[in-house]
PDB file of C-alpha atoms in Angstrom:
ATOM      1  CA  UNK A   1     -46.456  -4.847 -15.321  1.00 85.00           C
ATOM      2  CA  UNK A   2     -43.623  -7.026 -16.570  1.00 88.00           C
ATOM      3  CA  UNK A   3     -44.534 -10.834 -16.459  1.00 93.00           C
ATOM      4  CA  UNK A   4     -41.350 -12.941 -16.116  1.00 94.00           C
ATOM      5  CA  UNK A   5     -41.408 -16.518 -17.346  1.00 95.00           C
ATOM      6  CA  UNK A   6     -38.805 -17.381 -14.543  1.00 95.00           C
ATOM      7  CA  UNK A   7     -38.714 -15.046 -11.559  1.00 92.00           C
ATOM      8  CA  UNK A   8     -35.668 -12.933 -11.279  1.00 90.00           C
ATOM      9  CA  UNK A   9     -33.026 -13.933  -8.960  1.00 91.00           C
ATOM     10  CA  UNK A  10     -32.194 -11.969  -5.828  1.00 92.00           C
ATOM     11  CA  UNK A  11     -29.348  -9.617  -6.401  1.00 95.00           C
ATOM     12  CA  UNK A  12     -26.126 -10.377  -4.517  1.00 98.00           C
ATOM     13  CA  UNK A  13     -25.053  -7.544  -2.172  1.00 98.00           C
ATOM     14  CA  UNK A  14     -22.649  -6.764   0.579  1.00 98.00           C
ATOM     15  CA  UNK A  15     -23.282  -5.177   4.085  1.00 98.00           C
ATOM     16  CA  UNK A  16     -21.912  -1.723   4.822  1.00 98.00           C
ATOM     17  CA  UNK A  17     -20.325  -1.167   8.036  1.00 98.00           C
ATOM     18  CA  UNK A  18     -21.947   0.807  10.486  1.00 96.00           C
ATOM     19  CA  UNK A  19     -25.058   0.878   8.273  1.00 97.00           C
ATOM     20  CA  UNK A  20     -28.238  -1.136   7.588  1.00 97.00           C
ATOM     21  CA  UNK A  21     -27.887  -0.362   4.175  1.00 97.00           C
ATOM     22  CA  UNK A  22     -26.647  -2.838   1.482  1.00 98.00           C
ATOM     23  CA  UNK A  23     -24.517  -2.558  -1.581  1.00 98.00           C
ATOM     24  CA  UNK A  24     -25.826  -4.351  -4.663  1.00 98.00           C
ATOM     25  CA  UNK A  25     -23.407  -6.012  -6.747  1.00 98.00           C
ATOM     26  CA  UNK A  26     -23.753  -6.483 -10.501  1.00 97.00           C
ATOM     27  CA  UNK A  27     -20.285  -7.823 -11.539  1.00 97.00           C
ATOM     28  CA  UNK A  28     -16.782  -8.608 -10.431  1.00 98.00           C
ATOM     29  CA  UNK A  29     -13.650  -7.698 -12.223  1.00 98.00           C
ATOM     30  CA  UNK A  30     -10.241  -9.004 -11.062  1.00 98.00           C
ATOM     31  CA  UNK A  31      -6.607  -8.072 -11.398  1.00 96.00           C
ATOM     32  CA  UNK A  32      -3.829 -10.569 -11.841  1.00 89.00           C
ATOM     33  CA  UNK A  33      -0.245 -10.480 -10.612  1.00 86.00           C
ATOM     34  CA  UNK A  34      -0.482  -6.961  -9.276  1.00 92.00           C
ATOM     35  CA  UNK A  35       2.102  -7.897  -6.525  1.00 89.00           C
ATOM     36  CA  UNK A  36       5.851  -8.141  -7.649  1.00 75.00           C
ATOM     37  CA  UNK A  37       6.319 -11.187  -5.424  1.00 72.00           C
ATOM     38  CA  UNK A  38       3.230 -12.824  -6.310  1.00 59.00           C
ATOM     39  CA  UNK A  39       3.967 -12.396 -10.042  1.00 60.00           C
ATOM     40  CA  UNK A  40       7.432 -14.123  -9.655  1.00 66.00           C
ATOM     41  CA  UNK A  41       5.435 -16.769  -7.649  1.00 65.00           C
ATOM     42  CA  UNK A  42       3.462 -17.704 -10.751  1.00 61.00           C
ATOM     43  CA  UNK A  43       6.578 -17.654 -12.944  1.00 60.00           C
ATOM     44  CA  UNK A  44       5.710 -14.070 -14.462  1.00 63.00           C
ATOM     45  CA  UNK A  45       7.868 -10.948 -14.928  1.00 63.00           C
ATOM     46  CA  UNK A  46       6.425  -8.480 -12.317  1.00 61.00           C
ATOM     47  CA  UNK A  47       8.459  -5.428 -13.990  1.00 67.00           C
ATOM     48  CA  UNK A  48       5.302  -3.012 -14.290  1.00 65.00           C
ATOM     49  CA  UNK A  49       3.550  -4.868 -17.043  1.00 72.00           C
ATOM     50  CA  UNK A  50       0.037  -3.461 -17.970  1.00 79.00           C
ATOM     51  CA  UNK A  51      -2.702  -4.735 -15.590  1.00 82.00           C
ATOM     52  CA  UNK A  52      -4.859  -7.754 -17.047  1.00 88.00           C
ATOM     53  CA  UNK A  53      -8.279  -8.668 -15.906  1.00 96.00           C
ATOM     54  CA  UNK A  54     -10.332 -11.535 -15.787  1.00 96.00           C
ATOM     55  CA  UNK A  55     -13.969 -11.813 -14.145  1.00 97.00           C
ATOM     56  CA  UNK A  56     -16.256 -13.428 -12.106  1.00 98.00           C
ATOM     57  CA  UNK A  57     -19.926 -13.385 -12.063  1.00 97.00           C
ATOM     58  CA  UNK A  58     -21.686 -11.698  -9.225  1.00 97.00           C
ATOM     59  CA  UNK A  59     -23.253 -14.616  -8.287  1.00 95.00           C
ATOM     60  CA  UNK A  60     -19.756 -15.945  -7.340  1.00 98.00           C
ATOM     61  CA  UNK A  61     -20.205 -13.453  -4.404  1.00 98.00           C
ATOM     62  CA  UNK A  62     -20.303 -15.041  -0.903  1.00 98.00           C
ATOM     63  CA  UNK A  63     -20.925 -12.314   1.941  1.00 98.00           C
ATOM     64  CA  UNK A  64     -22.416 -11.911   5.277  1.00 97.00           C
ATOM     65  CA  UNK A  65     -19.709 -14.332   6.732  1.00 95.00           C
ATOM     66  CA  UNK A  66     -21.395 -17.083   4.990  1.00 98.00           C
ATOM     67  CA  UNK A  67     -19.036 -20.152   4.397  1.00 98.00           C
ATOM     68  CA  UNK A  68     -18.391 -21.240   0.741  1.00 98.00           C
ATOM     69  CA  UNK A  69     -18.555 -24.869  -0.466  1.00 98.00           C
ATOM     70  CA  UNK A  70     -15.776 -26.575  -1.669  1.00 98.00           C
ATOM     71  CA  UNK A  71     -16.041 -26.867  -5.535  1.00 98.00           C
ATOM     72  CA  UNK A  72     -16.228 -29.563  -7.767  1.00 97.00           C
ATOM     73  CA  UNK A  73     -13.552 -30.686 -10.249  1.00 97.00           C
ATOM     74  CA  UNK A  74     -10.564 -29.565  -8.434  1.00 97.00           C
ATOM     75  CA  UNK A  75      -8.024 -31.343  -6.227  1.00 96.00           C
ATOM     76  CA  UNK A  76      -5.763 -27.848  -5.786  1.00 98.00           C
ATOM     77  CA  UNK A  77      -8.216 -25.136  -4.626  1.00 98.00           C
ATOM     78  CA  UNK A  78      -6.260 -21.812  -3.538  1.00 98.00           C
ATOM     79  CA  UNK A  79      -7.040 -18.868  -1.407  1.00 98.00           C
ATOM     80  CA  UNK A  80      -5.774 -15.558  -2.619  1.00 98.00           C
ATOM     81  CA  UNK A  81      -6.474 -12.663  -0.097  1.00 98.00           C
ATOM     82  CA  UNK A  82      -7.261  -9.318  -1.989  1.00 98.00           C
ATOM     83  CA  UNK A  83      -8.105  -5.541  -1.472  1.00 98.00           C
ATOM     84  CA  UNK A  84     -11.548  -5.008  -3.059  1.00 98.00           C
ATOM     85  CA  UNK A  85     -12.901  -1.550  -4.558  1.00 98.00           C
ATOM     86  CA  UNK A  86     -16.587  -0.650  -4.627  1.00 98.00           C
ATOM     87  CA  UNK A  87     -17.380   1.652  -7.344  1.00 98.00           C
ATOM     88  CA  UNK A  88     -20.282   4.420  -7.466  1.00 97.00           C
ATOM     89  CA  UNK A  89     -21.307   6.952  -9.634  1.00 95.00           C
ATOM     90  CA  UNK A  90     -18.559   8.110 -12.407  1.00 94.00           C
ATOM     91  CA  UNK A  91     -16.674   4.938 -11.512  1.00 95.00           C
ATOM     92  CA  UNK A  92     -15.418   6.487  -8.121  1.00 97.00           C
ATOM     93  CA  UNK A  93     -14.512   4.270  -5.374  1.00 98.00           C
ATOM     94  CA  UNK A  94     -16.989   4.591  -2.687  1.00 98.00           C
ATOM     95  CA  UNK A  95     -16.239   1.617  -0.498  1.00 98.00           C
ATOM     96  CA  UNK A  96     -13.336  -0.751   0.355  1.00 98.00           C
ATOM     97  CA  UNK A  97     -13.243  -4.463   1.683  1.00 98.00           C
ATOM     98  CA  UNK A  98     -11.502  -7.562   1.959  1.00 98.00           C
ATOM     99  CA  UNK A  99     -11.716 -10.191  -0.197  1.00 98.00           C
ATOM    100  CA  UNK A 100     -10.666 -13.937  -1.033  1.00 98.00           C
ATOM    101  CA  UNK A 101     -10.295 -15.009  -4.739  1.00 98.00           C
ATOM    102  CA  UNK A 102     -10.722 -19.029  -4.645  1.00 98.00           C
ATOM    103  CA  UNK A 103      -9.006 -20.266  -7.518  1.00 98.00           C
ATOM    104  CA  UNK A 104      -9.180 -24.150  -8.967  1.00 98.00           C
ATOM    105  CA  UNK A 105      -5.529 -23.625  -9.388  1.00 97.00           C
ATOM    106  CA  UNK A 106      -5.192 -27.257 -11.194  1.00 98.00           C
ATOM    107  CA  UNK A 107      -7.767 -26.160 -13.923  1.00 98.00           C
ATOM    108  CA  UNK A 108      -6.183 -22.789 -14.291  1.00 97.00           C
ATOM    109  CA  UNK A 109      -2.715 -24.479 -14.802  1.00 96.00           C
ATOM    110  CA  UNK A 110      -4.310 -26.473 -17.278  1.00 97.00           C
ATOM    111  CA  UNK A 111      -6.035 -23.591 -19.302  1.00 97.00           C
ATOM    112  CA  UNK A 112      -2.503 -21.780 -19.351  1.00 93.00           C
ATOM    113  CA  UNK A 113      -0.870 -24.464 -20.884  1.00 95.00           C
ATOM    114  CA  UNK A 114      -3.411 -24.801 -23.540  1.00 96.00           C
ATOM    115  CA  UNK A 115      -4.118 -20.965 -24.357  1.00 96.00           C
ATOM    116  CA  UNK A 116      -7.779 -21.261 -23.145  1.00 96.00           C
ATOM    117  CA  UNK A 117      -9.803 -19.127 -20.891  1.00 95.00           C
ATOM    118  CA  UNK A 118      -9.790 -19.163 -17.206  1.00 94.00           C
ATOM    119  CA  UNK A 119     -13.392 -19.378 -16.244  1.00 96.00           C
ATOM    120  CA  UNK A 120     -13.727 -22.616 -14.665  1.00 97.00           C
ATOM    121  CA  UNK A 121     -10.794 -21.699 -12.728  1.00 98.00           C
ATOM    122  CA  UNK A 122     -11.805 -18.532 -11.409  1.00 98.00           C
ATOM    123  CA  UNK A 123     -15.494 -17.654 -12.085  1.00 98.00           C
ATOM    124  CA  UNK A 124     -17.194 -20.753 -10.459  1.00 98.00           C
ATOM    125  CA  UNK A 125     -19.898 -20.701  -7.720  1.00 97.00           C
ATOM    126  CA  UNK A 126     -19.040 -19.381  -4.293  1.00 98.00           C
ATOM    127  CA  UNK A 127     -15.586 -18.131  -5.204  1.00 98.00           C
ATOM    128  CA  UNK A 128     -15.507 -14.554  -4.185  1.00 98.00           C
ATOM    129  CA  UNK A 129     -15.937 -14.357  -0.114  1.00 98.00           C
ATOM    130  CA  UNK A 130     -16.002 -10.740   0.545  1.00 98.00           C
ATOM    131  CA  UNK A 131     -15.911  -8.844   3.890  1.00 98.00           C
ATOM    132  CA  UNK A 132     -18.156  -5.750   4.737  1.00 98.00           C
ATOM    133  CA  UNK A 133     -17.673  -2.568   2.797  1.00 98.00           C
ATOM    134  CA  UNK A 134     -15.911   0.312   4.393  1.00 98.00           C
ATOM    135  CA  UNK A 135     -17.234   3.905   2.973  1.00 97.00           C
ATOM    136  CA  UNK A 136     -14.566   6.552   2.866  1.00 92.00           C
ATOM    137  CA  UNK A 137     -11.282   7.227   1.863  1.00 90.00           C
ATOM    138  CA  UNK A 138     -10.162   3.501   2.220  1.00 92.00           C
ATOM    139  CA  UNK A 139      -6.922   2.086   3.966  1.00 96.00           C
ATOM    140  CA  UNK A 140      -3.390   3.739   4.055  1.00 96.00           C
ATOM    141  CA  UNK A 141      -1.268   2.478   1.281  1.00 93.00           C
ATOM    142  CA  UNK A 142       1.138   1.236   3.953  1.00 95.00           C
ATOM    143  CA  UNK A 143      -1.812  -0.876   5.560  1.00 98.00           C
ATOM    144  CA  UNK A 144      -0.791  -4.754   6.076  1.00 98.00           C
ATOM    145  CA  UNK A 145      -2.641  -7.369   4.287  1.00 98.00           C
ATOM    146  CA  UNK A 146      -2.471 -10.742   5.382  1.00 98.00           C
ATOM    147  CA  UNK A 147      -4.200 -14.211   5.228  1.00 98.00           C
ATOM    148  CA  UNK A 148      -3.947 -17.333   7.817  1.00 98.00           C
ATOM    149  CA  UNK A 149      -5.153 -20.577   7.459  1.00 98.00           C
ATOM    150  CA  UNK A 150      -6.044 -22.416  10.611  1.00 98.00           C
ATOM    151  CA  UNK A 151      -3.993 -19.889  12.721  1.00 98.00           C
ATOM    152  CA  UNK A 152      -0.938 -20.229  10.650  1.00 98.00           C
ATOM    153  CA  UNK A 153      -0.070 -17.105   8.526  1.00 98.00           C
ATOM    154  CA  UNK A 154       0.356 -17.866   5.027  1.00 98.00           C
ATOM    155  CA  UNK A 155       0.137 -14.481   3.185  1.00 98.00           C
ATOM    156  CA  UNK A 156       1.600 -11.289   4.347  1.00 97.00           C
ATOM    157  CA  UNK A 157       2.303  -8.105   2.696  1.00 96.00           C
ATOM    158  CA  UNK A 158       1.506  -4.418   2.522  1.00 97.00           C
ATOM    159  CA  UNK A 159      -0.687  -2.554  -0.075  1.00 97.00           C
ATOM    160  CA  UNK A 160       2.340  -0.396  -1.144  1.00 95.00           C
ATOM    161  CA  UNK A 161       3.651  -3.604  -2.581  1.00 94.00           C
ATOM    162  CA  UNK A 162       1.100  -3.293  -5.178  1.00 94.00           C
ATOM    163  CA  UNK A 163       2.620  -2.528  -8.783  1.00 92.00           C
ATOM    164  CA  UNK A 164      -0.751  -0.882  -9.824  1.00 93.00           C
ATOM    165  CA  UNK A 165      -2.403   1.311  -7.203  1.00 94.00           C
ATOM    166  CA  UNK A 166      -6.163   1.108  -6.612  1.00 96.00           C
ATOM    167  CA  UNK A 167      -6.971   4.341  -8.500  1.00 95.00           C
ATOM    168  CA  UNK A 168      -4.698   3.304 -11.500  1.00 94.00           C
ATOM    169  CA  UNK A 169      -6.622  -0.103 -11.772  1.00 96.00           C
ATOM    170  CA  UNK A 170      -9.409   1.647 -11.839  1.00 97.00           C
ATOM    171  CA  UNK A 171      -8.125   3.880 -14.819  1.00 96.00           C
ATOM    172  CA  UNK A 172      -7.016   1.148 -16.798  1.00 95.00           C
ATOM    173  CA  UNK A 173     -10.264  -0.938 -16.367  1.00 97.00           C
ATOM    174  CA  UNK A 174     -12.324   2.172 -17.294  1.00 97.00           C
ATOM    175  CA  UNK A 175     -10.651   1.852 -20.639  1.00 96.00           C
ATOM    176  CA  UNK A 176     -12.215  -1.654 -21.082  1.00 96.00           C
ATOM    177  CA  UNK A 177     -15.703  -1.222 -19.384  1.00 97.00           C
ATOM    178  CA  UNK A 178     -18.627   1.269 -18.639  1.00 97.00           C
ATOM    179  CA  UNK A 179     -17.675   1.110 -15.176  1.00 98.00           C
ATOM    180  CA  UNK A 180     -20.423   2.305 -12.426  1.00 97.00           C
ATOM    181  CA  UNK A 181     -22.193   1.404  -9.448  1.00 98.00           C
ATOM    182  CA  UNK A 182     -22.583  -2.120  -8.308  1.00 98.00           C
ATOM    183  CA  UNK A 183     -18.903  -3.054  -9.835  1.00 98.00           C
ATOM    184  CA  UNK A 184     -16.436  -4.757  -7.508  1.00 98.00           C
ATOM    185  CA  UNK A 185     -12.506  -5.003  -8.463  1.00 98.00           C
ATOM    186  CA  UNK A 186     -10.504  -7.429  -6.759  1.00 98.00           C
ATOM    187  CA  UNK A 187      -6.945  -5.648  -6.999  1.00 98.00           C
ATOM    188  CA  UNK A 188      -4.366  -8.986  -6.747  1.00 96.00           C
ATOM    189  CA  UNK A 189      -2.865 -10.911  -4.102  1.00 95.00           C
ATOM    190  CA  UNK A 190       0.623 -10.680  -2.344  1.00 95.00           C
ATOM    191  CA  UNK A 191       2.878 -14.129  -2.398  1.00 92.00           C
ATOM    192  CA  UNK A 192       2.068 -17.064  -0.406  1.00 95.00           C
ATOM    193  CA  UNK A 193      -0.702 -18.436  -2.014  1.00 96.00           C
ATOM    194  CA  UNK A 194      -1.657 -22.119  -1.558  1.00 97.00           C
ATOM    195  CA  UNK A 195      -4.125 -24.888  -0.840  1.00 98.00           C
ATOM    196  CA  UNK A 196      -7.148 -24.904   1.160  1.00 98.00           C
ATOM    197  CA  UNK A 197      -9.306 -28.051   2.291  1.00 98.00           C
ATOM    198  CA  UNK A 198     -12.694 -28.664   3.475  1.00 98.00           C
ATOM    199  CA  UNK A 199     -12.896 -27.431   7.188  1.00 98.00           C
ATOM    200  CA  UNK A 200      -9.963 -25.140   6.946  1.00 98.00           C
ATOM    201  CA  UNK A 201     -10.847 -21.900   8.707  1.00 98.00           C
ATOM    202  CA  UNK A 202      -9.653 -18.904   6.466  1.00 98.00           C
ATOM    203  CA  UNK A 203      -8.771 -15.499   8.245  1.00 98.00           C
ATOM    204  CA  UNK A 204      -8.141 -12.381   5.942  1.00 98.00           C
ATOM    205  CA  UNK A 205      -7.044  -8.991   7.110  1.00 98.00           C
ATOM    206  CA  UNK A 206      -6.349  -5.577   6.048  1.00 98.00           C
ATOM    207  CA  UNK A 207      -5.735  -2.915   8.616  1.00 98.00           C
ATOM    208  CA  UNK A 208      -8.408  -0.406   8.461  1.00 97.00           C
ATOM    209  CA  UNK A 209     -11.102  -2.554   7.301  1.00 98.00           C
ATOM    210  CA  UNK A 210     -13.474  -5.096   8.645  1.00 98.00           C
ATOM    211  CA  UNK A 211     -11.871  -8.476   8.782  1.00 98.00           C
ATOM    212  CA  UNK A 212     -13.109 -11.750   6.491  1.00 98.00           C
ATOM    213  CA  UNK A 213     -13.246 -15.003   8.138  1.00 98.00           C
ATOM    214  CA  UNK A 214     -15.001 -18.127   6.659  1.00 98.00           C
ATOM    215  CA  UNK A 215     -14.744 -21.807   7.260  1.00 98.00           C
ATOM    216  CA  UNK A 216     -14.299 -23.926   3.685  1.00 98.00           C
ATOM    217  CA  UNK A 217     -17.299 -26.366   3.616  1.00 97.00           C
ATOM    218  CA  UNK A 218     -18.135 -29.495   2.102  1.00 97.00           C
ATOM    219  CA  UNK A 219     -18.798 -29.947  -1.322  1.00 95.00           C
ATOM    220  CA  UNK A 220     -22.392 -29.545  -2.312  1.00 87.00           C
ATOM    221  CA  UNK A 221     -24.427 -32.723  -2.809  1.00 75.00           C
TER     222      UNK A 221
END
């Protein structure tokens, strides 16, 4: 019997729509600037460049409608609504969800300017709220993707606006990682990203999937 020096933490997981089963998450990969309008918004060339990836730790996941805490060391926290892929055996996509990539935009800008990694800007605690997984073939390519803050629409687009489609993203990621069960991939966000404050209510929707909503909580003490 294994004797642990420190008891292992509980594995992060997502609920599954219409089931009492849960999907255990081992890591979170994210695609940057996968919508042309958002690429322009961030000052990049959207002319179908090869996708680039960054990651968040599994412990960044916020599930079951919980409210994330406002992170420390930022004065410019941004929301980014995204389609999330859940992988199974042989890197096949078995589930789909609505996610929100929370970003310390000021720290990201500083890292970009100095040529440094984005970890503190993207991979902080509770930076990946995600809705329940829907199993099956996934939403239609023409499905709308939207996000509102306190009832005011901020982001709006369609999944067909993505530069790289979901299965192309998986194919590219599989060249870099040994993908498999427990891997989530956030697939990028449309234009309209912007700041969120403590107490703001975020509602994110992709047609055909379970919606995601949460309230930005106060900083942890």
